[in-house]
Coordinates of C-alpha atoms in Angstrom, one line a residue:
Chain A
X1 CA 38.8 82.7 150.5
X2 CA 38.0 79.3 151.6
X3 CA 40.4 77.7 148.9
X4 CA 43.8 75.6 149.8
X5 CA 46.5 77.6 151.8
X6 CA 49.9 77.0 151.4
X7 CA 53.0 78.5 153.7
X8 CA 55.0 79.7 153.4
X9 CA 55.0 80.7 149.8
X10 CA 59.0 80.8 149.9
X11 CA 61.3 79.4 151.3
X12 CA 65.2 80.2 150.9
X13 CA 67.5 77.5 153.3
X14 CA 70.9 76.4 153.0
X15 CA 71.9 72.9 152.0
X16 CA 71.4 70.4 154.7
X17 CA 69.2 72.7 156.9
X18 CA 65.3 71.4 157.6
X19 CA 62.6 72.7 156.2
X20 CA 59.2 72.5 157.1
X21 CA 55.5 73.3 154.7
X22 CA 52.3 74.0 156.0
X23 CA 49.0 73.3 154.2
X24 CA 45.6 73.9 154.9
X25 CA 42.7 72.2 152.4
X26 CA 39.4 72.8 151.6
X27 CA 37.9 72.4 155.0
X28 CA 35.2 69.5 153.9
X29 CA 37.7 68.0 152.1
X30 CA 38.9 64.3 153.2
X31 CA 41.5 63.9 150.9
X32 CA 45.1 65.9 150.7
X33 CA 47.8 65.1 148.5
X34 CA 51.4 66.5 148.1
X35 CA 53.4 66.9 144.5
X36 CA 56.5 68.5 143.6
X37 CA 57.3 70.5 140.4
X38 CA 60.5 71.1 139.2
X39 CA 60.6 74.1 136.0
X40 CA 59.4 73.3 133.0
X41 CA 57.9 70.3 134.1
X42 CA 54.6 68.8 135.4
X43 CA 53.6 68.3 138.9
X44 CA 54.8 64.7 140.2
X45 CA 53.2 63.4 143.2
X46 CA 54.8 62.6 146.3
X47 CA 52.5 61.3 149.0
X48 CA 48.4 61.5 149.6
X49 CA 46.1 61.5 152.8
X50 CA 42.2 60.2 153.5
X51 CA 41.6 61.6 156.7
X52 CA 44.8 61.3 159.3
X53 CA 45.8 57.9 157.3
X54 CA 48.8 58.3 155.0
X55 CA 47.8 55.8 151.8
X56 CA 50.7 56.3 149.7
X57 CA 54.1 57.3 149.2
X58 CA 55.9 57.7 145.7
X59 CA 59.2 56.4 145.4
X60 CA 60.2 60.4 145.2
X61 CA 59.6 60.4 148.5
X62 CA 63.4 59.7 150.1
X63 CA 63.5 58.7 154.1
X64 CA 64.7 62.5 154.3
X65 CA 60.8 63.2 153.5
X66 CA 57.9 62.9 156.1
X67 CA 54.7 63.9 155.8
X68 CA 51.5 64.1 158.5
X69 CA 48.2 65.2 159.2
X70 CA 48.0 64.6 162.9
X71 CA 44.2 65.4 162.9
X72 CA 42.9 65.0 159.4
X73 CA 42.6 69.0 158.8
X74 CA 46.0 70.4 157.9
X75 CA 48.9 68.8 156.8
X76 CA 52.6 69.2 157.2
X77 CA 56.1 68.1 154.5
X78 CA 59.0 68.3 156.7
X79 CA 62.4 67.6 154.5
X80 CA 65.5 67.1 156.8
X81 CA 69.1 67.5 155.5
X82 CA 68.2 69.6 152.9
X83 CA 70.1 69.0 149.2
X84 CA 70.2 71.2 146.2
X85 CA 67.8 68.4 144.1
X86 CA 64.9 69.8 146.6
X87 CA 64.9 72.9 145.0
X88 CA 61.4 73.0 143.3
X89 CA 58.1 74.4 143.9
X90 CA 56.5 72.1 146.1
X91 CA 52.3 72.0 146.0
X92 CA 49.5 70.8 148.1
X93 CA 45.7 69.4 146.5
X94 CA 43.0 68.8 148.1
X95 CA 39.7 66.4 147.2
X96 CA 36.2 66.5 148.6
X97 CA 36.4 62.0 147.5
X98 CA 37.9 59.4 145.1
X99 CA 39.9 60.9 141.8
X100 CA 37.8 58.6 139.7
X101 CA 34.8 61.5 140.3
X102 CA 36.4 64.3 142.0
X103 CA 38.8 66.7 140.9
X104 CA 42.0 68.2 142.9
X105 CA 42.3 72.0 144.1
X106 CA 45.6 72.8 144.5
X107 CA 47.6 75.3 146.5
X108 CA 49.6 78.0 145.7
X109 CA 52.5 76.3 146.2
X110 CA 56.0 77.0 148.3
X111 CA 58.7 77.4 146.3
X112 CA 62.0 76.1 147.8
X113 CA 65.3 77.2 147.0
X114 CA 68.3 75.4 148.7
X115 CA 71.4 77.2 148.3
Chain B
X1 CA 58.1 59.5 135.7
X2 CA 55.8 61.7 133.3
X3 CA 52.7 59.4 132.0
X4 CA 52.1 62.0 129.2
X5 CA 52.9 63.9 126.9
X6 CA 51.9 67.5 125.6
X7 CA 52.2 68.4 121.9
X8 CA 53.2 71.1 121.1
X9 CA 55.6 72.5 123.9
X10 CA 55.2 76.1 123.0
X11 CA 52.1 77.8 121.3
X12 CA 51.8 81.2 120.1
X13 CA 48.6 82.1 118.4
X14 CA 47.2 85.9 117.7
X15 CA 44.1 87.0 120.0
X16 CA 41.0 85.5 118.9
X17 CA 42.2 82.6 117.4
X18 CA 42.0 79.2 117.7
X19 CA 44.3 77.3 120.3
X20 CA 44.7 73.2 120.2
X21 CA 46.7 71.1 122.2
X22 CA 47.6 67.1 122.2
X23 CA 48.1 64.9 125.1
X24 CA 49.5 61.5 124.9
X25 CA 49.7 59.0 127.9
X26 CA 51.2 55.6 128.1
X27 CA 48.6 52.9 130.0
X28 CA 44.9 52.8 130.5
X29 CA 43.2 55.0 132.2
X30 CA 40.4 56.0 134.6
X31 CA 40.1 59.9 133.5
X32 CA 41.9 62.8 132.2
X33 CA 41.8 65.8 133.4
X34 CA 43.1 69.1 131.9
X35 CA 44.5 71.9 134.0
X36 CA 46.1 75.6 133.8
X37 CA 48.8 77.0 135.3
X38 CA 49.9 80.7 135.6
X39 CA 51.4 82.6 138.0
X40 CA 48.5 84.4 139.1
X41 CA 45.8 81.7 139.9
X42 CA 48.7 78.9 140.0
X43 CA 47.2 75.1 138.8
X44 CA 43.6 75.5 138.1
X45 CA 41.3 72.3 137.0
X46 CA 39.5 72.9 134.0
X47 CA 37.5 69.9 132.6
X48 CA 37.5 66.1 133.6
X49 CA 36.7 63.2 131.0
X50 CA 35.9 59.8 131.7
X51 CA 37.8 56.8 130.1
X52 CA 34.1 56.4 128.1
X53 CA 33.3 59.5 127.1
X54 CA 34.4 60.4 123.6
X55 CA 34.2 64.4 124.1
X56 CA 33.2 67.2 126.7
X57 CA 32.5 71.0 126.4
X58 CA 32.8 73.8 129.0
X59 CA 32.7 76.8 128.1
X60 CA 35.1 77.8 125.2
X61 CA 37.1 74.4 126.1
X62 CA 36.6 71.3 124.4
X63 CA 38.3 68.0 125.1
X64 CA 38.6 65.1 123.1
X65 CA 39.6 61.5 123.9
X66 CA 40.6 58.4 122.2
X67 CA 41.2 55.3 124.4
X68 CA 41.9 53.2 121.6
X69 CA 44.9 55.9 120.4
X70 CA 45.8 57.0 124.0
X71 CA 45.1 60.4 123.3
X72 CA 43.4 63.8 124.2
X73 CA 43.3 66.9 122.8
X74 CA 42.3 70.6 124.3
X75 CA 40.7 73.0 122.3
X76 CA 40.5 76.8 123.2
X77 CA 38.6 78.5 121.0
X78 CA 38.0 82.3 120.5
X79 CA 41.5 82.9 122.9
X80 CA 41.8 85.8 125.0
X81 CA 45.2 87.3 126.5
X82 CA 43.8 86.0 130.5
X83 CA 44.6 82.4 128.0
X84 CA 48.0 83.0 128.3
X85 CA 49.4 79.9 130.5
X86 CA 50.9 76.2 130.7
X87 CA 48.4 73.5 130.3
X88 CA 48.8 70.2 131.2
X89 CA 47.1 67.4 130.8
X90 CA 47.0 64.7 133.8
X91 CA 45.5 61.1 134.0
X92 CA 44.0 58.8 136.6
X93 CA 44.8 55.0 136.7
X94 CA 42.2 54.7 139.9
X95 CA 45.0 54.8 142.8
X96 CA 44.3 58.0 143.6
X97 CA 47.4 60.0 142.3
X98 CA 47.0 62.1 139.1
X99 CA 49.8 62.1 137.0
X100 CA 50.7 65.3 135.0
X101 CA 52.2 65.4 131.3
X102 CA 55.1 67.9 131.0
X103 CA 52.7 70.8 129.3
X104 CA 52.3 73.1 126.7
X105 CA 53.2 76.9 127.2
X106 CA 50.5 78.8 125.2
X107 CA 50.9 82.4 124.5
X108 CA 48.4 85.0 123.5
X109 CA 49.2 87.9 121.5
X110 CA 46.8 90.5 121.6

């Protein structure tokens, strides 16, 4: 399956612990971009990727939040000092070019649960 | 924030029927873009209209939009139980983010 990877698919940590997410796009795919869903709600995006260069950050994303993707292939979320609020499902997308003509793939996501 | 909204937020329809869902967003946009989530396949892109196109078909799925009301609508037609799922409209301003409504949760009976 050459779609987007995401892991882990869970992830169960305990309030001010790190976490760290894994995801691995569409290998032709230049663009990567992180959201977070919380239940019953839509995905809300977080941070996006051309290449290795990060382009945009959302105010979601608090200074406990960093994002890379040291080589322009896969792409890490780390969260430090975990809090119950960063419970959600957290999803990676990918994009062969520009949103105005492309559409997203998306992960599977990794749920988080901070207990 | 949400840009838009779905209408309704819960759908049940019998097998075979008909299925229609309304999306309203607040500023212009670039495109909107309609997806599916369920467990099984998680969020799936289904069809992609352009700020000037009026309506697009794929498949059973039609999509409507209206610029000058700030709306879309989905249509399913002929549903099937593999329907069953949360759809959510999301929109493009041109700054490379999509930004998701809160969805509709449609049902299936068979």
């Amino acid at each position: 399956d050459t779609g987007v990877s995401q892991n882990p698919r869970h992830k169960i940590t305990k309030r001010g612990q790190n976490v760290t997410f894994r995801c691995d796009p569409i290998s032709e795919h230049n663009r990567l971009y992180w959201y977070r869903q919380t239940l019953g709600q839509g995905p809300e995006f977080l941070t996006y990727f051309q290449n290795e260069a990060q382009l945009e950050k959302s105010r979601l994303l608090s200074d406990r939040f960093s994002a890379e993707r040291p080589k322009g292939s896969f792409s890490t979320l780390e969260i430090q000092r975990t809090e119950q609020g960063d419970s959600a499902m957290y999803l990676c997308a990918s994009s062969q070019g520009q949103g105005a003509f492309y559409e997203q793939y998306f992960g599977p996501g990794t749920r988080l649960t901070v207990t | 924030s949400q840009q838009g909204e779905e209408d309704p937020q819960a759908l049940s329809i019998q097998e075979g029927e008909n299925a229609t869902m309304n999306c309203s967003y607040k500023t212009s946009i670039n495109n909107l873009q309609w997806y599916r989530q369920n467990s099984g396949r998680g969020l799936v892109h289904l069809i992609l209209i352009r700020s000037n196109e009026r309506e697009k078909h794929s498949g059973r799925l039609r999509v409507t939009l209206d610029t000058s009301k700030k709306s879309s609508s989905l249509l399913i037609t002929a549903s099937r139980a593999a329907d069953t799922a949360s759809y959510f409209c999301a929109t493009y301003f041109g700054n490379e983010k999509l930004t998701f409504g809160t969805g509709t949760r449609l049902t299936i009976i068979p």
